[in-house]
mmCIF file of C-alpha atoms in Angstrom:
data_model
loop_
_atom_site.group_PDB
_atom_site.id
_atom_site.type_symbol
_atom_site.label_atom_id
_atom_site.label_comp_id
_atom_site.label_asym_id
_atom_site.label_seq_id
_atom_site.Cartn_x
_atom_site.Cartn_y
_atom_site.Cartn_z
ATOM 1 C CA MET L 1 -55.437 31.722 -28.437
ATOM 2 C CA HIS L 2 -56.552 28.138 -27.854
ATOM 3 C CA ARG L 3 -60.056 27.879 -26.406
ATOM 4 C CA GLU L 4 -61.592 24.792 -24.849
ATOM 5 C CA PRO L 5 -64.980 24.038 -26.454
ATOM 6 C CA ALA L 6 -67.876 25.313 -24.345
ATOM 7 C CA GLY L 7 -69.494 21.871 -24.336
ATOM 8 C CA HIS L 8 -66.429 20.072 -22.998
ATOM 9 C CA PRO L 9 -65.303 21.854 -19.851
ATOM 10 C CA PRO L 10 -62.117 20.769 -18.122
ATOM 11 C CA GLU L 11 -62.415 19.344 -14.642
ATOM 12 C CA ILE L 12 -62.553 22.398 -12.390
ATOM 13 C CA ASN L 13 -60.602 22.188 -9.152
ATOM 14 C CA LEU L 14 -58.940 25.474 -8.290
ATOM 15 C CA VAL L 15 -57.943 24.361 -4.776
ATOM 16 C CA ASP L 16 -55.640 21.505 -5.740
ATOM 17 C CA PRO L 17 -52.162 22.775 -4.761
ATOM 18 C CA GLY L 18 -50.578 20.367 -7.217
ATOM 19 C CA LEU L 19 -52.279 22.214 -10.070
ATOM 20 C CA TYR L 20 -49.969 25.186 -9.478
ATOM 21 C CA ALA L 21 -46.798 23.151 -8.970
ATOM 22 C CA HIS L 22 -47.250 20.576 -11.726
ATOM 23 C CA GLY L 23 -50.272 21.506 -13.873
ATOM 24 C CA ASP L 24 -51.676 24.363 -15.933
ATOM 25 C CA PRO L 25 -54.365 26.340 -14.082
ATOM 26 C CA PHE L 26 -54.784 28.659 -17.089
ATOM 27 C CA VAL L 27 -56.702 25.903 -18.891
ATOM 28 C CA GLN L 28 -59.370 26.074 -16.184
ATOM 29 C CA TRP L 29 -59.280 29.864 -15.894
ATOM 30 C CA ARG L 30 -59.659 30.368 -19.661
ATOM 31 C CA TRP L 31 -62.688 28.095 -19.725
ATOM 32 C CA LEU L 32 -64.267 29.830 -16.723
ATOM 33 C CA ARG L 33 -63.726 33.307 -18.191
ATOM 34 C CA ALA L 34 -65.405 32.247 -21.414
ATOM 35 C CA ASN L 35 -68.210 30.108 -19.987
ATOM 36 C CA GLU L 36 -68.795 30.537 -16.237
ATOM 37 C CA PRO L 37 -67.262 33.821 -15.068
ATOM 38 C CA MET L 38 -69.216 33.534 -11.788
ATOM 39 C CA TYR L 39 -68.590 29.928 -10.833
ATOM 40 C CA TRP L 40 -69.757 28.121 -7.695
ATOM 41 C CA HIS L 41 -66.845 25.949 -6.581
ATOM 42 C CA PRO L 42 -68.166 23.029 -4.548
ATOM 43 C CA PRO L 43 -66.709 22.275 -1.103
ATOM 44 C CA THR L 44 -63.581 20.165 -0.780
ATOM 45 C CA GLU L 45 -61.542 20.209 2.401
ATOM 46 C CA LEU L 46 -62.294 23.911 2.029
ATOM 47 C CA PRO L 47 -65.823 25.373 2.195
ATOM 48 C CA GLY L 48 -67.584 26.115 -1.094
ATOM 49 C CA PHE L 49 -67.023 29.534 -2.659
ATOM 50 C CA TRP L 50 -67.732 31.719 -5.676
ATOM 51 C CA ALA L 51 -64.863 32.152 -8.155
ATOM 52 C CA LEU L 52 -64.432 35.320 -10.213
ATOM 53 C CA THR L 53 -61.993 35.002 -13.113
ATOM 54 C CA ARG L 54 -62.622 38.026 -15.380
ATOM 55 C CA TYR L 55 -60.668 41.262 -15.013
ATOM 56 C CA GLU L 56 -63.670 43.594 -14.969
ATOM 57 C CA ASP L 57 -65.607 41.542 -12.403
ATOM 58 C CA ILE L 58 -62.636 41.345 -10.049
ATOM 59 C CA ARG L 59 -61.861 45.052 -10.379
ATOM 60 C CA ASP L 60 -65.498 45.936 -9.653
ATOM 61 C CA ALA L 61 -65.628 43.632 -6.617
ATOM 62 C CA TYR L 62 -62.389 45.140 -5.263
ATOM 63 C CA ARG L 63 -63.992 48.546 -5.665
ATOM 64 C CA ASP L 64 -67.194 47.556 -3.817
ATOM 65 C CA ALA L 65 -65.829 47.238 -0.282
ATOM 66 C CA GLU L 66 -69.288 47.867 1.165
ATOM 67 C CA THR L 67 -70.494 44.552 -0.262
ATOM 68 C CA PHE L 68 -67.296 42.497 -0.121
ATOM 69 C CA SER L 69 -65.666 42.504 3.308
ATOM 70 C CA SER L 70 -62.018 41.782 4.159
ATOM 71 C CA ALA L 71 -62.577 41.557 7.919
ATOM 72 C CA GLN L 72 -63.528 37.865 7.903
ATOM 73 C CA GLY L 73 -60.360 36.791 6.124
ATOM 74 C CA ILE L 74 -58.760 37.285 2.722
ATOM 75 C CA LEU L 75 -57.719 33.681 2.029
ATOM 76 C CA LEU L 76 -59.607 30.411 1.850
ATOM 77 C CA ARG L 77 -59.205 28.452 5.088
ATOM 78 C CA PRO L 78 -60.506 25.050 6.188
ATOM 79 C CA ALA L 79 -63.662 25.426 8.277
ATOM 80 C CA ASP L 80 -62.041 23.729 11.274
ATOM 81 C CA HIS L 81 -59.240 26.331 11.364
ATOM 82 C CA GLY L 82 -61.624 28.960 12.704
ATOM 83 C CA ALA L 83 -61.448 32.674 12.057
ATOM 84 C CA ASP L 84 -58.195 34.388 11.139
ATOM 85 C CA PRO L 85 -56.817 35.959 14.349
ATOM 86 C CA GLY L 86 -56.074 39.163 12.428
ATOM 87 C CA GLY L 87 -59.679 39.572 11.340
ATOM 88 C CA GLY L 88 -60.868 43.119 12.035
ATOM 89 C CA ARG L 89 -57.484 44.008 13.544
ATOM 90 C CA THR L 90 -54.827 44.253 10.836
ATOM 91 C CA LEU L 91 -54.298 46.370 7.756
ATOM 92 C CA ALA L 92 -55.142 43.544 5.384
ATOM 93 C CA LEU L 93 -58.144 42.232 7.329
ATOM 94 C CA THR L 94 -60.158 45.324 8.142
ATOM 95 C CA ASP L 95 -62.916 47.324 6.478
ATOM 96 C CA ALA L 96 -63.693 51.031 6.676
ATOM 97 C CA PRO L 97 -63.354 52.963 8.875
ATOM 98 C CA ARG L 98 -60.827 50.835 10.789
ATOM 99 C CA HIS L 99 -58.800 50.053 7.683
ATOM 100 C CA LYS L 100 -58.414 53.724 6.820
ATOM 101 C CA GLN L 101 -57.411 54.532 10.412
ATOM 102 C CA LEU L 102 -54.710 51.852 10.490
ATOM 103 C CA ARG L 103 -53.466 52.711 7.030
ATOM 104 C CA GLY L 104 -53.236 56.364 7.994
ATOM 105 C CA LEU L 105 -50.707 55.446 10.696
ATOM 106 C CA VAL L 106 -48.164 54.054 8.226
ATOM 107 C CA ASP L 107 -49.145 55.445 4.805
ATOM 108 C CA SER L 108 -46.461 58.115 4.763
ATOM 109 C CA TRP L 109 -43.729 55.466 5.155
ATOM 110 C CA PHE L 110 -44.709 53.938 1.807
ATOM 111 C CA ALA L 111 -45.344 57.183 -0.086
ATOM 112 C CA VAL L 112 -43.251 57.995 -3.156
ATOM 113 C CA ARG L 113 -41.147 60.568 -1.269
ATOM 114 C CA SER L 114 -40.276 58.138 1.549
ATOM 115 C CA VAL L 115 -39.416 55.290 -0.794
ATOM 116 C CA ARG L 116 -37.201 57.567 -2.895
ATOM 117 C CA ALA L 117 -35.397 58.672 0.265
ATOM 118 C CA LEU L 118 -34.584 55.004 0.926
ATOM 119 C CA GLU L 119 -33.535 54.249 -2.640
ATOM 120 C CA ALA L 120 -29.800 54.778 -2.128
ATOM 121 C CA GLU L 121 -29.810 52.363 0.810
ATOM 122 C CA MET L 122 -31.896 49.842 -1.152
ATOM 123 C CA LYS L 123 -29.353 50.002 -3.947
ATOM 124 C CA VAL L 124 -26.583 49.175 -1.468
ATOM 125 C CA VAL L 125 -28.610 46.183 -0.247
ATOM 126 C CA ALA L 126 -29.174 44.942 -3.817
ATOM 127 C CA ARG L 127 -25.476 45.285 -4.660
ATOM 128 C CA ARG L 128 -24.434 43.451 -1.494
ATOM 129 C CA VAL L 129 -26.828 40.580 -2.174
ATOM 130 C CA VAL L 130 -25.698 40.235 -5.802
ATOM 131 C CA ASP L 131 -22.004 40.458 -4.821
ATOM 132 C CA GLU L 132 -22.454 37.619 -2.306
ATOM 133 C CA ALA L 133 -24.206 35.495 -4.922
ATOM 134 C CA LEU L 134 -21.428 36.202 -7.438
ATOM 135 C CA GLU L 135 -18.815 35.071 -4.926
ATOM 136 C CA ARG L 136 -20.618 31.764 -4.509
ATOM 137 C CA GLY L 137 -21.108 31.371 -8.257
ATOM 138 C CA SER L 138 -24.054 29.005 -7.831
ATOM 139 C CA CYS L 139 -27.022 29.709 -5.578
ATOM 140 C CA ASP L 140 -30.783 29.503 -5.220
ATOM 141 C CA PHE L 141 -32.138 32.684 -6.790
ATOM 142 C CA VAL L 142 -35.246 32.529 -4.576
ATOM 143 C CA ALA L 143 -33.593 32.193 -1.172
ATOM 144 C CA ASP L 144 -30.215 33.796 -1.763
ATOM 145 C CA ILE L 145 -31.205 36.800 -3.899
ATOM 146 C CA ALA L 146 -34.938 37.403 -4.268
ATOM 147 C CA ALA L 147 -35.752 36.834 -0.582
ATOM 148 C CA ARG L 148 -32.986 38.928 0.898
ATOM 149 C CA VAL L 149 -33.553 42.294 -0.776
ATOM 150 C CA PRO L 150 -37.168 42.883 0.385
ATOM 151 C CA LEU L 151 -36.533 41.326 3.798
ATOM 152 C CA TYR L 152 -33.552 43.551 4.571
ATOM 153 C CA VAL L 153 -35.441 46.644 3.391
ATOM 154 C CA ILE L 154 -38.583 45.998 5.455
ATOM 155 C CA CYS L 155 -36.418 45.109 8.473
ATOM 156 C CA LYS L 156 -34.736 48.493 8.198
ATOM 157 C CA MET L 157 -38.086 50.279 7.873
ATOM 158 C CA MET L 158 -39.482 48.428 10.885
ATOM 159 C CA GLY L 159 -36.518 49.239 13.084
ATOM 160 C CA VAL L 160 -35.258 45.664 13.362
ATOM 161 C CA PRO L 161 -31.588 45.850 14.468
ATOM 162 C CA GLN L 162 -29.271 44.781 11.669
ATOM 163 C CA ALA L 163 -27.825 42.099 13.942
ATOM 164 C CA ASP L 164 -31.255 40.390 13.827
ATOM 165 C CA TRP L 165 -31.776 40.499 10.052
ATOM 166 C CA GLU L 166 -30.269 37.046 9.492
ATOM 167 C CA ARG L 167 -32.379 35.621 12.301
ATOM 168 C CA LEU L 168 -35.553 36.929 10.663
ATOM 169 C CA TYR L 169 -34.297 35.730 7.288
ATOM 170 C CA THR L 170 -34.014 32.204 8.691
ATOM 171 C CA LEU L 171 -37.402 32.370 10.408
ATOM 172 C CA THR L 172 -39.231 33.745 7.372
ATOM 173 C CA SER L 173 -37.591 31.119 5.148
ATOM 174 C CA GLN L 174 -38.907 28.430 7.490
ATOM 175 C CA ALA L 175 -42.336 30.021 8.020
ATOM 176 C CA PHE L 176 -43.139 30.779 4.379
ATOM 177 C CA GLY L 177 -41.152 28.085 2.617
ATOM 178 C CA ALA L 178 -41.773 24.408 2.060
ATOM 179 C CA GLY L 179 -41.338 21.673 4.591
ATOM 180 C CA ASP L 180 -43.132 20.291 7.573
ATOM 181 C CA PRO L 181 -46.302 22.266 8.463
ATOM 182 C CA ALA L 182 -45.485 21.987 12.167
ATOM 183 C CA ALA L 183 -42.035 23.496 11.569
ATOM 184 C CA ARG L 184 -43.636 26.335 9.609
ATOM 185 C CA ARG L 185 -46.062 27.031 12.472
ATOM 186 C CA PHE L 186 -43.279 27.066 15.047
ATOM 187 C CA ALA L 187 -41.233 29.473 12.913
ATOM 188 C CA HIS L 188 -44.259 31.744 12.570
ATOM 189 C CA LEU L 189 -44.759 31.674 16.339
ATOM 190 C CA ASP L 190 -41.094 32.639 16.752
ATOM 191 C CA ILE L 191 -41.675 35.630 14.440
ATOM 192 C CA LEU L 192 -44.652 36.727 16.540
ATOM 193 C CA GLY L 193 -42.563 36.265 19.692
ATOM 194 C CA TYR L 194 -39.798 38.396 18.190
ATOM 195 C CA PHE L 195 -42.219 41.237 17.463
ATOM 196 C CA GLU L 196 -43.710 40.925 20.938
ATOM 197 C CA GLU L 197 -40.290 41.750 22.398
ATOM 198 C CA LEU L 198 -39.511 44.421 19.813
ATOM 199 C CA GLN L 199 -42.805 46.273 20.288
ATOM 200 C CA GLU L 200 -42.201 46.367 24.050
ATOM 201 C CA GLU L 201 -38.776 47.919 23.466
ATOM 202 C CA LYS L 202 -40.154 50.466 21.008
ATOM 203 C CA ALA L 203 -43.063 51.386 23.295
ATOM 204 C CA ASP L 204 -40.539 52.266 26.033
ATOM 205 C CA ASP L 205 -37.965 53.863 23.731
ATOM 206 C CA PRO L 206 -39.513 54.743 20.357
ATOM 207 C CA GLY L 207 -37.397 55.496 17.329
ATOM 208 C CA ASP L 208 -37.991 56.589 13.761
ATOM 209 C CA ASP L 209 -39.423 53.325 12.460
ATOM 210 C CA LEU L 210 -42.668 51.499 11.714
ATOM 211 C CA VAL L 211 -42.781 49.362 14.864
ATOM 212 C CA SER L 212 -42.391 52.501 16.977
ATOM 213 C CA VAL L 213 -45.240 54.129 15.061
ATOM 214 C CA LEU L 214 -47.547 51.199 15.823
ATOM 215 C CA ALA L 215 -46.361 50.714 19.409
ATOM 216 C CA THR L 216 -47.102 54.338 20.300
ATOM 217 C CA ALA L 217 -50.153 54.898 18.086
ATOM 218 C CA THR L 218 -53.625 55.798 19.220
ATOM 219 C CA VAL L 219 -56.826 55.295 17.234
ATOM 220 C CA ASP L 220 -59.988 56.999 18.453
ATOM 221 C CA GLY L 221 -58.094 57.989 21.590
ATOM 222 C CA GLU L 222 -57.031 54.433 22.459
ATOM 223 C CA SER L 223 -53.693 52.680 21.958
ATOM 224 C CA LEU L 224 -53.661 49.736 19.593
ATOM 225 C CA GLY L 225 -52.808 47.223 22.300
ATOM 226 C CA ALA L 226 -49.805 44.869 22.236
ATOM 227 C CA GLU L 227 -51.543 42.034 20.395
ATOM 228 C CA ASP L 228 -52.797 44.300 17.610
ATOM 229 C CA VAL L 229 -49.324 45.814 17.239
ATOM 230 C CA ILE L 230 -47.784 42.329 16.945
ATOM 231 C CA LEU L 231 -50.357 41.189 14.384
ATOM 232 C CA ASN L 232 -49.824 44.332 12.296
ATOM 233 C CA CYS L 233 -46.045 43.913 12.473
ATOM 234 C CA ASN L 234 -46.473 40.389 11.158
ATOM 235 C CA ASN L 235 -48.815 41.737 8.455
ATOM 236 C CA LEU L 236 -46.193 44.284 7.355
ATOM 237 C CA LEU L 237 -43.409 41.694 7.360
ATOM 238 C CA VAL L 238 -45.382 39.217 5.237
ATOM 239 C CA GLY L 239 -46.741 41.923 2.929
ATOM 240 C CA GLY L 240 -43.306 43.463 2.516
ATOM 241 C CA THR L 241 -41.455 40.257 1.682
ATOM 242 C CA GLU L 242 -43.367 37.250 0.397
ATOM 243 C CA ASN L 243 -44.921 38.460 -2.852
ATOM 244 C CA THR L 244 -41.889 40.580 -3.799
ATOM 245 C CA ARG L 245 -39.615 37.581 -3.246
ATOM 246 C CA ILE L 246 -41.703 35.367 -5.515
ATOM 247 C CA ALA L 247 -42.195 38.108 -8.128
ATOM 248 C CA ALA L 248 -38.442 38.778 -8.269
ATOM 249 C CA ALA L 249 -37.670 35.091 -8.768
ATOM 250 C CA GLY L 250 -40.587 34.513 -11.142
ATOM 251 C CA GLY L 251 -39.577 37.569 -13.144
ATOM 252 C CA MET L 252 -36.024 36.273 -13.514
ATOM 253 C CA LEU L 253 -37.401 32.910 -14.602
ATOM 254 C CA ALA L 254 -39.625 34.616 -17.202
ATOM 255 C CA LEU L 255 -36.654 36.563 -18.563
ATOM 256 C CA LEU L 256 -34.560 33.392 -18.804
ATOM 257 C CA GLU L 257 -37.414 31.581 -20.562
ATOM 258 C CA HIS L 258 -37.736 34.503 -22.988
ATOM 259 C CA PRO L 259 -34.071 35.279 -23.756
ATOM 260 C CA GLU L 260 -34.972 37.790 -26.482
ATOM 261 C CA GLN L 261 -36.720 39.888 -23.826
ATOM 262 C CA LEU L 262 -33.743 39.639 -21.464
ATOM 263 C CA GLN L 263 -31.365 40.609 -24.266
ATOM 264 C CA ARG L 264 -33.523 43.608 -25.100
ATOM 265 C CA LEU L 265 -33.433 44.696 -21.444
ATOM 266 C CA TYR L 266 -29.623 44.529 -21.492
ATOM 267 C CA GLU L 267 -29.577 46.597 -24.677
ATOM 268 C CA GLU L 268 -32.310 49.053 -23.632
ATOM 269 C CA PRO L 269 -32.181 49.449 -19.841
ATOM 270 C CA GLU L 270 -34.581 52.388 -20.122
ATOM 271 C CA LEU L 271 -37.293 49.723 -20.545
ATOM 272 C CA MET L 272 -36.870 48.704 -16.897
ATOM 273 C CA PRO L 273 -40.070 50.419 -15.596
ATOM 274 C CA SER L 274 -42.305 48.713 -18.162
ATOM 275 C CA ALA L 275 -40.402 45.442 -17.643
ATOM 276 C CA VAL L 276 -41.199 45.563 -13.915
ATOM 277 C CA GLU L 277 -44.897 46.100 -14.654
ATOM 278 C CA GLU L 278 -44.925 43.169 -17.069
ATOM 279 C CA ILE L 279 -43.167 40.985 -14.518
ATOM 280 C CA LEU L 280 -45.841 41.863 -11.970
ATOM 281 C CA ARG L 281 -48.589 41.012 -14.475
ATOM 282 C CA TRP L 282 -46.925 37.826 -15.655
ATOM 283 C CA THR L 283 -46.090 36.425 -12.223
ATOM 284 C CA SER L 284 -49.351 37.486 -10.491
ATOM 285 C CA THR L 285 -47.942 35.948 -7.330
ATOM 286 C CA ALA L 286 -51.107 36.232 -5.211
ATOM 287 C CA THR L 287 -53.085 33.332 -6.677
ATOM 288 C CA HIS L 288 -56.349 34.171 -4.989
ATOM 289 C CA ILE L 289 -57.802 36.823 -2.710
ATOM 290 C CA MET L 290 -61.034 36.242 -0.822
ATOM 291 C CA ARG L 291 -63.829 38.500 0.321
ATOM 292 C CA THR L 292 -67.018 37.717 2.258
ATOM 293 C CA ALA L 293 -70.312 39.139 1.036
ATOM 294 C CA VAL L 294 -72.117 41.172 3.698
ATOM 295 C CA ARG L 295 -75.226 41.952 1.646
ATOM 296 C CA PRO L 296 -77.005 40.270 -1.285
ATOM 297 C CA VAL L 297 -75.620 40.925 -4.747
ATOM 298 C CA GLU L 298 -76.112 39.434 -8.201
ATOM 299 C CA ILE L 299 -73.214 38.813 -10.601
ATOM 300 C CA HIS L 300 -73.801 37.317 -14.044
ATOM 301 C CA GLY L 301 -77.241 36.186 -12.936
ATOM 302 C CA ARG L 302 -75.920 34.298 -9.913
ATOM 303 C CA LYS L 303 -77.229 35.352 -6.493
ATOM 304 C CA VAL L 304 -74.633 35.864 -3.788
ATOM 305 C CA GLU L 305 -75.953 35.762 -0.240
ATOM 306 C CA PRO L 306 -74.507 37.396 2.891
ATOM 307 C CA GLY L 307 -71.821 35.142 4.317
ATOM 308 C CA ASP L 308 -70.833 33.678 0.932
ATOM 309 C CA ARG L 309 -67.127 33.556 0.160
ATOM 310 C CA VAL L 310 -66.135 35.215 -3.118
ATOM 311 C CA THR L 311 -62.643 34.635 -4.506
ATOM 312 C CA PHE L 312 -60.665 36.710 -7.001
ATOM 313 C CA TRP L 313 -58.261 34.658 -9.169
ATOM 314 C CA LEU L 314 -55.713 37.324 -10.055
ATOM 315 C CA PRO L 315 -53.529 35.421 -12.561
ATOM 316 C CA SER L 316 -56.706 34.828 -14.586
ATOM 317 C CA ALA L 317 -57.662 38.519 -14.502
ATOM 318 C CA ASN L 318 -54.167 39.444 -15.674
ATOM 319 C CA ARG L 319 -54.494 37.172 -18.719
ATOM 320 C CA ASP L 320 -58.011 38.353 -19.649
ATOM 321 C CA GLU L 321 -58.015 38.633 -23.443
ATOM 322 C CA THR L 322 -60.633 41.388 -23.366
ATOM 323 C CA VAL L 323 -58.189 43.645 -21.504
ATOM 324 C CA PHE L 324 -54.678 42.565 -22.549
ATOM 325 C CA GLU L 325 -53.654 42.140 -26.159
ATOM 326 C CA ASP L 326 -52.071 38.724 -26.701
ATOM 327 C CA PRO L 327 -52.121 38.132 -22.919
ATOM 328 C CA ASP L 328 -50.057 34.925 -23.014
ATOM 329 C CA ARG L 329 -47.093 36.801 -24.509
ATOM 330 C CA PHE L 330 -44.420 38.042 -22.098
ATOM 331 C CA ASP L 331 -43.572 41.519 -23.405
ATOM 332 C CA ILE L 332 -41.430 43.957 -21.416
ATOM 333 C CA THR L 333 -42.614 46.830 -23.632
ATOM 334 C CA ARG L 334 -46.319 46.234 -22.943
ATOM 335 C CA GLN L 335 -48.303 49.476 -22.736
ATOM 336 C CA PRO L 336 -50.779 50.028 -21.217
ATOM 337 C CA ASN L 337 -50.472 47.440 -18.473
ATOM 338 C CA ARG L 338 -53.242 47.923 -15.927
ATOM 339 C CA HIS L 339 -52.734 44.615 -14.144
ATOM 340 C CA LEU L 340 -54.401 43.789 -10.819
ATOM 341 C CA SER L 341 -51.386 42.119 -9.210
ATOM 342 C CA LEU L 342 -51.244 44.781 -6.497
ATOM 343 C CA GLY L 343 -54.985 44.878 -5.884
ATOM 344 C CA PHE L 344 -57.396 47.721 -6.502
ATOM 345 C CA GLY L 345 -59.488 50.202 -4.541
ATOM 346 C CA GLU L 346 -59.044 50.900 -0.847
ATOM 347 C CA HIS L 347 -56.979 47.716 -0.363
ATOM 348 C CA PHE L 348 -54.520 48.583 -3.153
ATOM 349 C CA CYS L 349 -51.151 47.287 -1.953
ATOM 350 C CA LEU L 350 -49.679 49.647 0.639
ATOM 351 C CA GLY L 351 -46.149 48.741 -0.445
ATOM 352 C CA SER L 352 -46.718 48.854 -4.201
ATOM 353 C CA MET L 353 -44.153 51.594 -4.822
ATOM 354 C CA LEU L 354 -41.639 49.901 -2.527
ATOM 355 C CA ALA L 355 -42.043 46.568 -4.330
ATOM 356 C CA LYS L 356 -41.569 48.158 -7.749
ATOM 357 C CA VAL L 357 -38.409 49.973 -6.653
ATOM 358 C CA GLU L 358 -36.976 46.797 -5.093
ATOM 359 C CA LEU L 359 -37.596 44.846 -8.295
ATOM 360 C CA ARG L 360 -36.158 47.618 -10.444
ATOM 361 C CA LEU L 361 -32.999 47.980 -8.360
ATOM 362 C CA LEU L 362 -32.364 44.229 -8.251
ATOM 363 C CA TYR L 363 -32.675 43.813 -12.017
ATOM 364 C CA GLN L 364 -30.712 47.015 -12.630
ATOM 365 C CA GLU L 365 -27.889 45.592 -10.530
ATOM 366 C CA LEU L 366 -27.731 42.574 -12.811
ATOM 367 C CA VAL L 367 -28.261 44.448 -16.091
ATOM 368 C CA SER L 368 -25.987 47.448 -15.455
ATOM 369 C CA ARG L 369 -23.115 45.111 -14.560
ATOM 370 C CA SER L 370 -23.880 42.742 -17.464
ATOM 371 C CA ILE L 371 -24.057 39.819 -15.049
ATOM 372 C CA ARG L 372 -25.140 36.632 -16.772
ATOM 373 C CA VAL L 373 -27.660 34.414 -15.012
ATOM 374 C CA GLU L 374 -28.220 30.817 -16.110
ATOM 375 C CA LEU L 375 -30.409 28.086 -14.702
ATOM 376 C CA ASP L 376 -28.328 25.468 -12.897
ATOM 377 C CA GLY L 377 -30.926 22.764 -12.404
ATOM 378 C CA PRO L 378 -34.690 22.255 -12.427
ATOM 379 C CA THR L 379 -36.890 24.985 -10.995
ATOM 380 C CA LYS L 380 -39.404 23.803 -8.395
ATOM 381 C CA LEU L 381 -42.721 25.660 -8.230
ATOM 382 C CA LEU L 382 -44.695 26.306 -5.057
ATOM 383 C CA ASP L 383 -47.308 23.732 -4.124
ATOM 384 C CA SER L 384 -49.838 26.319 -2.937
ATOM 385 C CA ILE L 385 -53.191 27.927 -3.770
ATOM 386 C CA VAL L 386 -52.186 31.130 -1.961
ATOM 387 C CA VAL L 387 -49.057 32.245 -3.808
ATOM 388 C CA ASN L 388 -47.572 30.908 -7.021
ATOM 389 C CA GLY L 389 -44.091 30.977 -8.476
ATOM 390 C CA PRO L 390 -40.656 29.468 -7.902
ATOM 391 C CA GLU L 391 -39.898 27.814 -4.586
ATOM 392 C CA LEU L 392 -36.421 26.677 -5.643
ATOM 393 C CA MET L 393 -34.496 28.088 -8.593
ATOM 394 C CA PRO L 394 -30.826 27.047 -8.823
ATOM 395 C CA VAL L 395 -28.775 29.452 -10.925
ATOM 396 C CA ARG L 396 -25.219 30.326 -11.845
ATOM 397 C CA LEU L 397 -24.121 33.968 -11.822
ATOM 398 C CA MET L 398 -21.208 34.985 -14.012
ATOM 399 C CA PRO L 399 -19.612 38.433 -14.118
ATOM 400 C CA SER L 400 -19.375 40.342 -17.344
ATOM 401 C CA SER L 401 -16.490 39.412 -19.610
ATOM 402 C CA ARG L 402 -16.257 43.048 -20.637
#
């Protein structure tokens, strides 16, 4: 593997969104892993922070939830944006014991047994989405295929009426896609408004769904409260859609860029489980995760003080050459593959099993029917330090000639 000389470091700026859309962040990450694995990133429009880039350091920090808190936010934010409104209140932004209490309310919905019970319905969703794309011939793989499968599944789990699925599809596309920041904010507010109405309905007439669970739940003898229910609904919607959407599209892009791997998957569909794991490692869609130190700690001789922000750069960890053999090779047979794309420790992704099944079923739908996918124009990557992968990916779908 190419290594930058220790005496000639690249310019380090991990918070330039253009780096992820137009540059190569791995140049910086490789240098940091080799030379400054605990790096103090000076302030920009964002406050200064520590950057961890090695696999082992990130895994250990994930594991040490008593030192590294999630309650003050899990993403870098400009100082003038204030605290995240979900801090201390949602699944993603809580520490023990609150995190365990909230997770206990919904854990069973994402357990292996529950996901397997949904698998037949997920397969129907995947087939419907692929059929619609085939009818059009040309489409955007991100918006028209990768986004729809996880959104429809989480909508079903949350008890969103099927008549509203397209409405939420439009709102999530606007809220999490590109475009005017004001338009994104308004779309996000519309999503929160939708869940405000839905949680009221479910509180009065609960059903067998996630929103009903939250709307009627009690923790320590007290109900969650409407605002906490809404914030957790939003948390579940984002967690259940955004990263899976980008991983599905990024995985398809990786397969198209490595046609020998795609051909092998067509010839050996039994490799699908290991292919999904490699896609998760390769795409590493969550670019960074943040924690806040709540007590002093020393890492690689650098002293971290309470209140310091510490960031985990997951794509770097998943290309750490001390953990992964030939890490810059995309290999659908890779074993073992202990990537950190879904987190680690008590904040390990709640929907990890669901995401893996959704990816598997989508690719199986394409492979089992020998559907050919070809790029139909330039792929546009996300201009973001939060998530990375395709934003726009025009493709042509062609049915099997067999």
